Short mmCIF file of C-alpha atoms in Angstrom, two decimals:
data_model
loop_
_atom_site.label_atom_id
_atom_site.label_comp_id
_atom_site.label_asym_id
_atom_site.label_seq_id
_atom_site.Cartn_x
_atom_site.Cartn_y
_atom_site.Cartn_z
CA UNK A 33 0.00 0.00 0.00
CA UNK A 34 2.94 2.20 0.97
CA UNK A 35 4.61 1.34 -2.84
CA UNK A 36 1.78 1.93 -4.07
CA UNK A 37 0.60 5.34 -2.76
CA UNK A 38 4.46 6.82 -3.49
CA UNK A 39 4.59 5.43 -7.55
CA UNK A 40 0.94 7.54 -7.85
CA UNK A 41 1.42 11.40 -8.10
CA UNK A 42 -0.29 12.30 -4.33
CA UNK A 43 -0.77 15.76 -3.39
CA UNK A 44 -3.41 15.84 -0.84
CA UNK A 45 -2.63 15.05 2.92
CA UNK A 46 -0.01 17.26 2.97
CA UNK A 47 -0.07 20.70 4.20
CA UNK A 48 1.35 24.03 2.08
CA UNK A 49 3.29 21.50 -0.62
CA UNK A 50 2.56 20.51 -4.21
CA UNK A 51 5.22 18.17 -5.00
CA UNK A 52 5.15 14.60 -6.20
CA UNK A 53 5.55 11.68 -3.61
CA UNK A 54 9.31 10.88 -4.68
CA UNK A 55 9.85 6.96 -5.80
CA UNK A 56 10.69 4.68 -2.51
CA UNK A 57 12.98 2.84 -5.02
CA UNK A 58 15.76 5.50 -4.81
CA UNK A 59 17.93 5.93 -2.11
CA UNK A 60 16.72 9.39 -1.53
CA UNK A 61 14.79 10.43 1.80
CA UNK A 62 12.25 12.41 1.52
CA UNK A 63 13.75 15.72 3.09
CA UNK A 64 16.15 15.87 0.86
CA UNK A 65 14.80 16.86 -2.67
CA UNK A 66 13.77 20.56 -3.63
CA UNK A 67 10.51 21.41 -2.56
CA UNK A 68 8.39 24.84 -2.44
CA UNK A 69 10.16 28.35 -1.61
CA UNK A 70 11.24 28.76 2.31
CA UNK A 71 8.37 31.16 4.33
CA UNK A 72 9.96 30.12 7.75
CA UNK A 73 13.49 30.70 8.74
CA UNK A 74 13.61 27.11 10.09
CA UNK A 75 12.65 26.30 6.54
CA UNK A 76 15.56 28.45 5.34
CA UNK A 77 17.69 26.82 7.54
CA UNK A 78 16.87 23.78 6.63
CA UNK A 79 16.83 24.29 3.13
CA UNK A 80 20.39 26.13 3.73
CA UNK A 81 21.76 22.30 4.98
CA UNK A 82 20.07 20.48 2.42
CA UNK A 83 22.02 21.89 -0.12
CA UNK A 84 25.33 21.93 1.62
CA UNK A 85 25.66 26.30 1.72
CA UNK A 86 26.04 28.31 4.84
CA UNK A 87 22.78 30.17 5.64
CA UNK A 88 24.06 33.46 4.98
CA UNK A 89 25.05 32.11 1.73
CA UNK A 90 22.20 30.29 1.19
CA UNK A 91 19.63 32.81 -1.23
CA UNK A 92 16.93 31.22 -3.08
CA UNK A 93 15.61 32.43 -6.46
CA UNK A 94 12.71 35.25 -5.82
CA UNK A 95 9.27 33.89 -4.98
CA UNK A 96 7.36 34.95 -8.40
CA UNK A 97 5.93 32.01 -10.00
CA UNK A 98 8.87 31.39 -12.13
CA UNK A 99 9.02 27.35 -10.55
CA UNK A 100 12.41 27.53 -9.30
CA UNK A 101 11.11 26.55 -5.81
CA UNK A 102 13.42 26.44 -3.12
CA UNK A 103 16.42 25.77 -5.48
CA UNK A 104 19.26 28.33 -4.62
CA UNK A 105 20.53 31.24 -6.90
CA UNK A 106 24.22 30.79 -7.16
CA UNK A 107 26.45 33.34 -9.08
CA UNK A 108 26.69 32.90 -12.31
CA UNK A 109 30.05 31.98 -13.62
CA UNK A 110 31.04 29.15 -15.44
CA UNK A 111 32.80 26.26 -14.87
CA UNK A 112 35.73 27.41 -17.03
CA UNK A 113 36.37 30.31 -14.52
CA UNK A 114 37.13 27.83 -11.89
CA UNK A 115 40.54 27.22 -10.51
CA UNK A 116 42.02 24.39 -12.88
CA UNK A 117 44.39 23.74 -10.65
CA UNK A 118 42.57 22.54 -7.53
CA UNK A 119 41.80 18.81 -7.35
CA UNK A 120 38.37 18.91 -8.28
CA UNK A 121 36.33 15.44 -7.63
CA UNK A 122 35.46 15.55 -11.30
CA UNK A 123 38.38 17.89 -12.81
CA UNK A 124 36.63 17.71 -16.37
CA UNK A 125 33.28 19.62 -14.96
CA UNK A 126 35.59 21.79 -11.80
CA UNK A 127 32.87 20.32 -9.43
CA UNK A 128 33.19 18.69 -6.12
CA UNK A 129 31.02 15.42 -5.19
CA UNK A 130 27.81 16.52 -3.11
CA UNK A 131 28.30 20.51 -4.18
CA UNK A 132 24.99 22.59 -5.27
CA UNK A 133 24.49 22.48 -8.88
CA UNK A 134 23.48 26.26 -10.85
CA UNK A 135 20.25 25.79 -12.09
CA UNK A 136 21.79 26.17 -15.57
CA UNK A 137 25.10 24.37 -15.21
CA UNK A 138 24.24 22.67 -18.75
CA UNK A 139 24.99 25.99 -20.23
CA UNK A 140 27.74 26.57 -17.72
CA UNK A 141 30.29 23.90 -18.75
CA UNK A 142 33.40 24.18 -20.41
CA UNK A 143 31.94 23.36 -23.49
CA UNK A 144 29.30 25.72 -23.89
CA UNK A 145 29.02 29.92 -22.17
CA UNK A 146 32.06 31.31 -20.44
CA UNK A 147 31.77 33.93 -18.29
CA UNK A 148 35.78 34.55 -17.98
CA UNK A 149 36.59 37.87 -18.26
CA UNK A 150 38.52 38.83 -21.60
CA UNK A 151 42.22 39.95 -22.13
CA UNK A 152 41.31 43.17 -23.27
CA UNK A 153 38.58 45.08 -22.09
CA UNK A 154 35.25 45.77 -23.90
CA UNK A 155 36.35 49.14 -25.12
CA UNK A 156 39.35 48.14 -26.99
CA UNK A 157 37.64 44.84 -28.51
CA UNK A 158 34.94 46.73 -29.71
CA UNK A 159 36.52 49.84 -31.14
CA UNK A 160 38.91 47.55 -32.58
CA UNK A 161 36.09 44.84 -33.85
CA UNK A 162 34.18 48.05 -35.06
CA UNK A 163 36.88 50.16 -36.90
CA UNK A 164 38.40 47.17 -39.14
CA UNK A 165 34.63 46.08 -40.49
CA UNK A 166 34.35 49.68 -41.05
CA UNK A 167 37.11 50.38 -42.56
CA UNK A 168 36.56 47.26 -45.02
CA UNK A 169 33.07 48.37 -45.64
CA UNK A 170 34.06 51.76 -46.31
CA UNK A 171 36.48 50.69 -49.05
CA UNK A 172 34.58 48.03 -50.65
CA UNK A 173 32.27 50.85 -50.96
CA UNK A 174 34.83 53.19 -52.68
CA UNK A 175 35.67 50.47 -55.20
CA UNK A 176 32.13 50.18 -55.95
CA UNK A 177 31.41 53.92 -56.55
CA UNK A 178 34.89 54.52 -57.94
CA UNK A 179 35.91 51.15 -59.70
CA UNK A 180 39.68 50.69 -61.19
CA UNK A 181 40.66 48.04 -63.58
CA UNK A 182 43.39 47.35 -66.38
CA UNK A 183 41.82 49.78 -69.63
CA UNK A 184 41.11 46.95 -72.21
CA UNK A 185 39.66 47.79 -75.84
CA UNK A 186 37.65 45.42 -77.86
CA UNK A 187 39.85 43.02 -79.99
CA UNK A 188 41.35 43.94 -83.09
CA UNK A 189 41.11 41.49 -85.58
CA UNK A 190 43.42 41.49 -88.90
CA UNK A 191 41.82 41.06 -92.62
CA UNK A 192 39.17 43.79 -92.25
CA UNK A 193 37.63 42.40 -89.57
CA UNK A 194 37.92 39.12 -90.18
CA UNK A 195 35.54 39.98 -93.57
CA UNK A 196 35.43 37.05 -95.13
CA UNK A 197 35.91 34.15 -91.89
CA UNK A 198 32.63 36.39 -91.05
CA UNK A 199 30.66 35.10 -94.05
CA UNK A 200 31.21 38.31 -95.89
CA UNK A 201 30.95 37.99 -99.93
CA UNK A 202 33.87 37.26 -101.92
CA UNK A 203 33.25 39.23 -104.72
CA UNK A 204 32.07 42.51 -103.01
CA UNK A 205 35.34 44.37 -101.41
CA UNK A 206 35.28 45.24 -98.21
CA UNK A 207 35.12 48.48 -96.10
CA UNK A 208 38.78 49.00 -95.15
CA UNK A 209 39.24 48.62 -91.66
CA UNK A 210 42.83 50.56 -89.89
CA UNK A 211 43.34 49.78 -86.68
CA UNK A 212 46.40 51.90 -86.30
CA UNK A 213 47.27 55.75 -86.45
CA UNK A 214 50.68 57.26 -87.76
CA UNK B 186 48.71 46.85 -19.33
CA UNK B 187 50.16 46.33 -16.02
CA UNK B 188 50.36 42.90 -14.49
CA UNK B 189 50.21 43.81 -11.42
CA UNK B 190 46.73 42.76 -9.42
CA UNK B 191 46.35 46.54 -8.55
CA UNK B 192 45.87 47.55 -12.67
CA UNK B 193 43.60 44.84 -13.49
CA UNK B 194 40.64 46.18 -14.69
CA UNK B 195 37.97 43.50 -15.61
CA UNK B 196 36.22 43.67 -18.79
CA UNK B 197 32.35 44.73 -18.50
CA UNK B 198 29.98 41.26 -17.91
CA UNK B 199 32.84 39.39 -16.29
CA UNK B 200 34.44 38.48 -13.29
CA UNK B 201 37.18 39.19 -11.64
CA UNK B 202 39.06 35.83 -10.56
CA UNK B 203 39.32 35.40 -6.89
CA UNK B 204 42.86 35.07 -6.69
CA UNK B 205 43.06 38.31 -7.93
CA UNK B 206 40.25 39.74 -5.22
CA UNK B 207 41.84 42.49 -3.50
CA UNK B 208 39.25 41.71 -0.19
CA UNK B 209 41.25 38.31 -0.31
CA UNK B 210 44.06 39.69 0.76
CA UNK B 211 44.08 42.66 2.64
CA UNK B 212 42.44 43.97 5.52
CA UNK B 213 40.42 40.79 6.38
CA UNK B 214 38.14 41.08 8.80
CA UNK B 215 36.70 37.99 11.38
CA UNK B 216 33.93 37.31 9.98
CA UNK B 217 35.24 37.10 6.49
CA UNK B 218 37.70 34.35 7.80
CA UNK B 219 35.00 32.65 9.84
CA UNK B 220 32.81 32.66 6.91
CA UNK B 221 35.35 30.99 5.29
CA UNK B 222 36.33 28.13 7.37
CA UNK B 223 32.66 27.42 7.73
CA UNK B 224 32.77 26.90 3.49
CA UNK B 225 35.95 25.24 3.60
CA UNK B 226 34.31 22.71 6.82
CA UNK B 227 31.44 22.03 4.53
CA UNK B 228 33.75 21.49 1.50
CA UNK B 229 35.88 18.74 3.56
CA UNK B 230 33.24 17.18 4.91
CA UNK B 231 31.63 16.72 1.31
CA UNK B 232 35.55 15.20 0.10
CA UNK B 233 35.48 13.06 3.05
CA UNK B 234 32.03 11.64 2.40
CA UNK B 235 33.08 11.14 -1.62
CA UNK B 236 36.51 9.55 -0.80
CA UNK B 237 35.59 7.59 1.92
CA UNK B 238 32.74 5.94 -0.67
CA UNK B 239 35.09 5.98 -3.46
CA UNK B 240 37.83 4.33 -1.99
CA UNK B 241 35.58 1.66 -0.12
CA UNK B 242 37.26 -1.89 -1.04
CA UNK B 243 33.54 -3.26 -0.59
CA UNK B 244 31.96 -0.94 -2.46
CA UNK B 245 30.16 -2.63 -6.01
CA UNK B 246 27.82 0.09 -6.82
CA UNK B 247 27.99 3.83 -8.06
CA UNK B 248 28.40 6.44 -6.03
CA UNK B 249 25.05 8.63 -6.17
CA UNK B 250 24.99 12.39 -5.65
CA UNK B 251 22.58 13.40 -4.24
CA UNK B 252 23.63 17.37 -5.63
CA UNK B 253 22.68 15.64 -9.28
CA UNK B 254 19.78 14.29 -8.15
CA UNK B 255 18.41 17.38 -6.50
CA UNK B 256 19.25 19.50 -9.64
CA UNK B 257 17.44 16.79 -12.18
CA UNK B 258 14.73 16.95 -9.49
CA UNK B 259 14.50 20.94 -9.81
CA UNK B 260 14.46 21.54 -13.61
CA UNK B 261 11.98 18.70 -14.12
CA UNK B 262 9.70 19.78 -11.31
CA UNK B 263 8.78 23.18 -12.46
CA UNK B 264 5.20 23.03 -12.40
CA UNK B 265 4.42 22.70 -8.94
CA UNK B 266 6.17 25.66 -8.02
CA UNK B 267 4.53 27.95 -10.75
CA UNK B 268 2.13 30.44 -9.89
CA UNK B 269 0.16 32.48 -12.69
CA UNK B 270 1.54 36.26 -11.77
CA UNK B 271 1.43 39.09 -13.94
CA UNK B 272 4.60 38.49 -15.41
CA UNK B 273 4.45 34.87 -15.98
CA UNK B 274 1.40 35.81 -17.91
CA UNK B 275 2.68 38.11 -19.64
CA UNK B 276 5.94 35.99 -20.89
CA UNK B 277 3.35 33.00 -21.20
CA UNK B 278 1.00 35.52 -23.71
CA UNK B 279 4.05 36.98 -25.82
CA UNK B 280 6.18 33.82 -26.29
CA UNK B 281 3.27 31.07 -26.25
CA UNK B 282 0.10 32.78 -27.33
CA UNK B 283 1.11 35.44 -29.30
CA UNK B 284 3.54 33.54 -31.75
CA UNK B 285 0.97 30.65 -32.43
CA UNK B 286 -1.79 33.47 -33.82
CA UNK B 287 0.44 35.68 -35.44
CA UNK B 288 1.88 33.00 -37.30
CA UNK B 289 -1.60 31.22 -38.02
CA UNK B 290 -2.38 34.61 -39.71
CA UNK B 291 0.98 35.52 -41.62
CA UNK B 292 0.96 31.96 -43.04
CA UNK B 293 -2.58 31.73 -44.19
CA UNK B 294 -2.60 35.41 -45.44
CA UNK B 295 0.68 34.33 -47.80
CA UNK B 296 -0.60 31.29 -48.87
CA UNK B 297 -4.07 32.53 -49.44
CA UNK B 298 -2.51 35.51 -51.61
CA UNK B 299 -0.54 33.51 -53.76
CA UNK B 300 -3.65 30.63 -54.34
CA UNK B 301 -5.63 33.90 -55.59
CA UNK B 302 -2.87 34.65 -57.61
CA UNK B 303 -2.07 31.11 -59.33
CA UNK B 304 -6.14 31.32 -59.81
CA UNK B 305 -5.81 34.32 -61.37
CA UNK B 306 -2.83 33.53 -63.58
CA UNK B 307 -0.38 36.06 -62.44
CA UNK B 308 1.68 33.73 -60.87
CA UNK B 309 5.58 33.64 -61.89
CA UNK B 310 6.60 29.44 -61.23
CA UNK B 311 10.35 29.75 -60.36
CA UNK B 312 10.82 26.37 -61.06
CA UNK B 313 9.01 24.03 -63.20
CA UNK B 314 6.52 21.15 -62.41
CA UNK B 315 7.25 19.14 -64.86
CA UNK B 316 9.26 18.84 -68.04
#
């Protein structure tokens, strides 16, 4: 009966929460998954321990609806910013066993957003980003307006023109052609 | 640039690291230290728990963390914890409501104006239906 009533979604019976009956088959206790946002400050406290931060640094995500719950709001750096040379538990994620997971550590690894700061500071990058696309748009615009090439001339062609290759007649003579000025 | 931890100036939307944190250094106060060895407790405790698993001769399963499981947990169980507030409303209308009718109407209005206009003849095929 006890199986039975945690594999079914039950929400009534219990007082202020919402959340689904967790599965008896994992080795988690009951206390010890996220649940609703913290009125109390026992429930702050307790939510503080659950996830392994101090209370002072324990601050969960603004109560408006959003569903985050009682999950906390760490800052939001990425893994890559982490020391690399600290023996991390798992060294290719920079996390320890048992520590607090951002709620978008997916986007946070090493693969995906960095949040390191940059050699050069926004100023530079951009005036320098800015002013060489600039500068190449500018003069690809020149070229277009003001275009510069080899001067060519149509082909000259010996024989009048190439009169007769041309299917001109034979017996008619044709208009003489000088390609050349003395 | 300077390489000194005095000149660095961090770029805009970043962070400075915290080995070059200034407040890490100098000046520190009780409480900051405190604070810290609480952290640092709660970080040795967690190693101790993990190594103490992980280098268990008798051990045959894997190690679960219970961190993971709280964070799968927490993304999946979203719904429970939403309430319908102005703003959720709002973001709910604009990227849920507002997309599906808009596009319902720009679809059907292009389609519908280029039906009339095979109907009526006018229509330019850019590529041929058959040969």
């Amino acid at each position: 009966m006890r199986l039975s009533r945690a594999l079914t979604t039950n929400t009534e019976g219990r007082e202020g929460a919402s959340r689904v009956a967790p599965l008896l088959s994992s080795g988690v206790s009951k206390g010890s998954l996220p649940g609703p946002y913290p009125q109390t400050p026992e429930e702050r406290a307790a939510a503080a321990k659950k996830y392994n931060l101090r209370l002072e640094d324990y601050q969960p995500y603004p109560d408006d609806g959003k569903g985050y719950g009682d999950y906390p709001m760490l800052p939001n750096r990425s893994q890559q910013e982490r020391d690399p040379w600290y023996s991390w538990d798992h060294p290719d994620l920079r996390r320890n066993w048992g520590e607090s997971m951002h709620w978008d550590f997916d986007m946070y690894t090493r693969n995906r957003v960095d949040t390191s700061p940059s050699p050069v500071d926004w100023s530079t990058m951009s005036k320098t980003l800015l002013g060489y696309l600039g500068f190449m748009l500018l003069m690809f615009g020149l070229g277009e307006v003001f275009p510069m090439y080899q001067p060519v001339m149509p082909k000259q062609y010996p024989y009048n023109d190439l009169y007769l290759e041309r299917g001109g007649d034979p017996e008619k003579q044709p208009k003489p052609v000088k390609h050349y000025e003395i | 640039m300077s390489r000194y931890m005095a000149d660095y100036k961090e770029a805009p939307l970043a962070s400075r690291p915290k080995t070059l944190d200034p407040a890490e250094y100098f000046n520190l106060s009780p409480e900051y230290r405190r604070a810290e060895e609480e952290r640092a407790a709660i970080r040795a405790r967690l190693k101790r728990q993990y190594q103490m698993q992980l280098n268990n001769p008798l051990r045959k399963e894997l190690i679960e963390d219970p961190a993971l499981t709280r964070w799968t947990y927490a993304r999946v169980h979203v719904l429970p914890n939403f309430k319908a507030t102005p703003k959720t409303s709002l973001l709910g209308g604009l990227f849920g409501v507002f997309p599906l009718f808009a596009l319902y109407f720009l679809f059907s209005s292009d389609r519908n104006k280029k039906e009339q206009q095979i109907k009526d003849g006018t229509y330019q095929r850019p590529y041929r239906l058959s040969y």
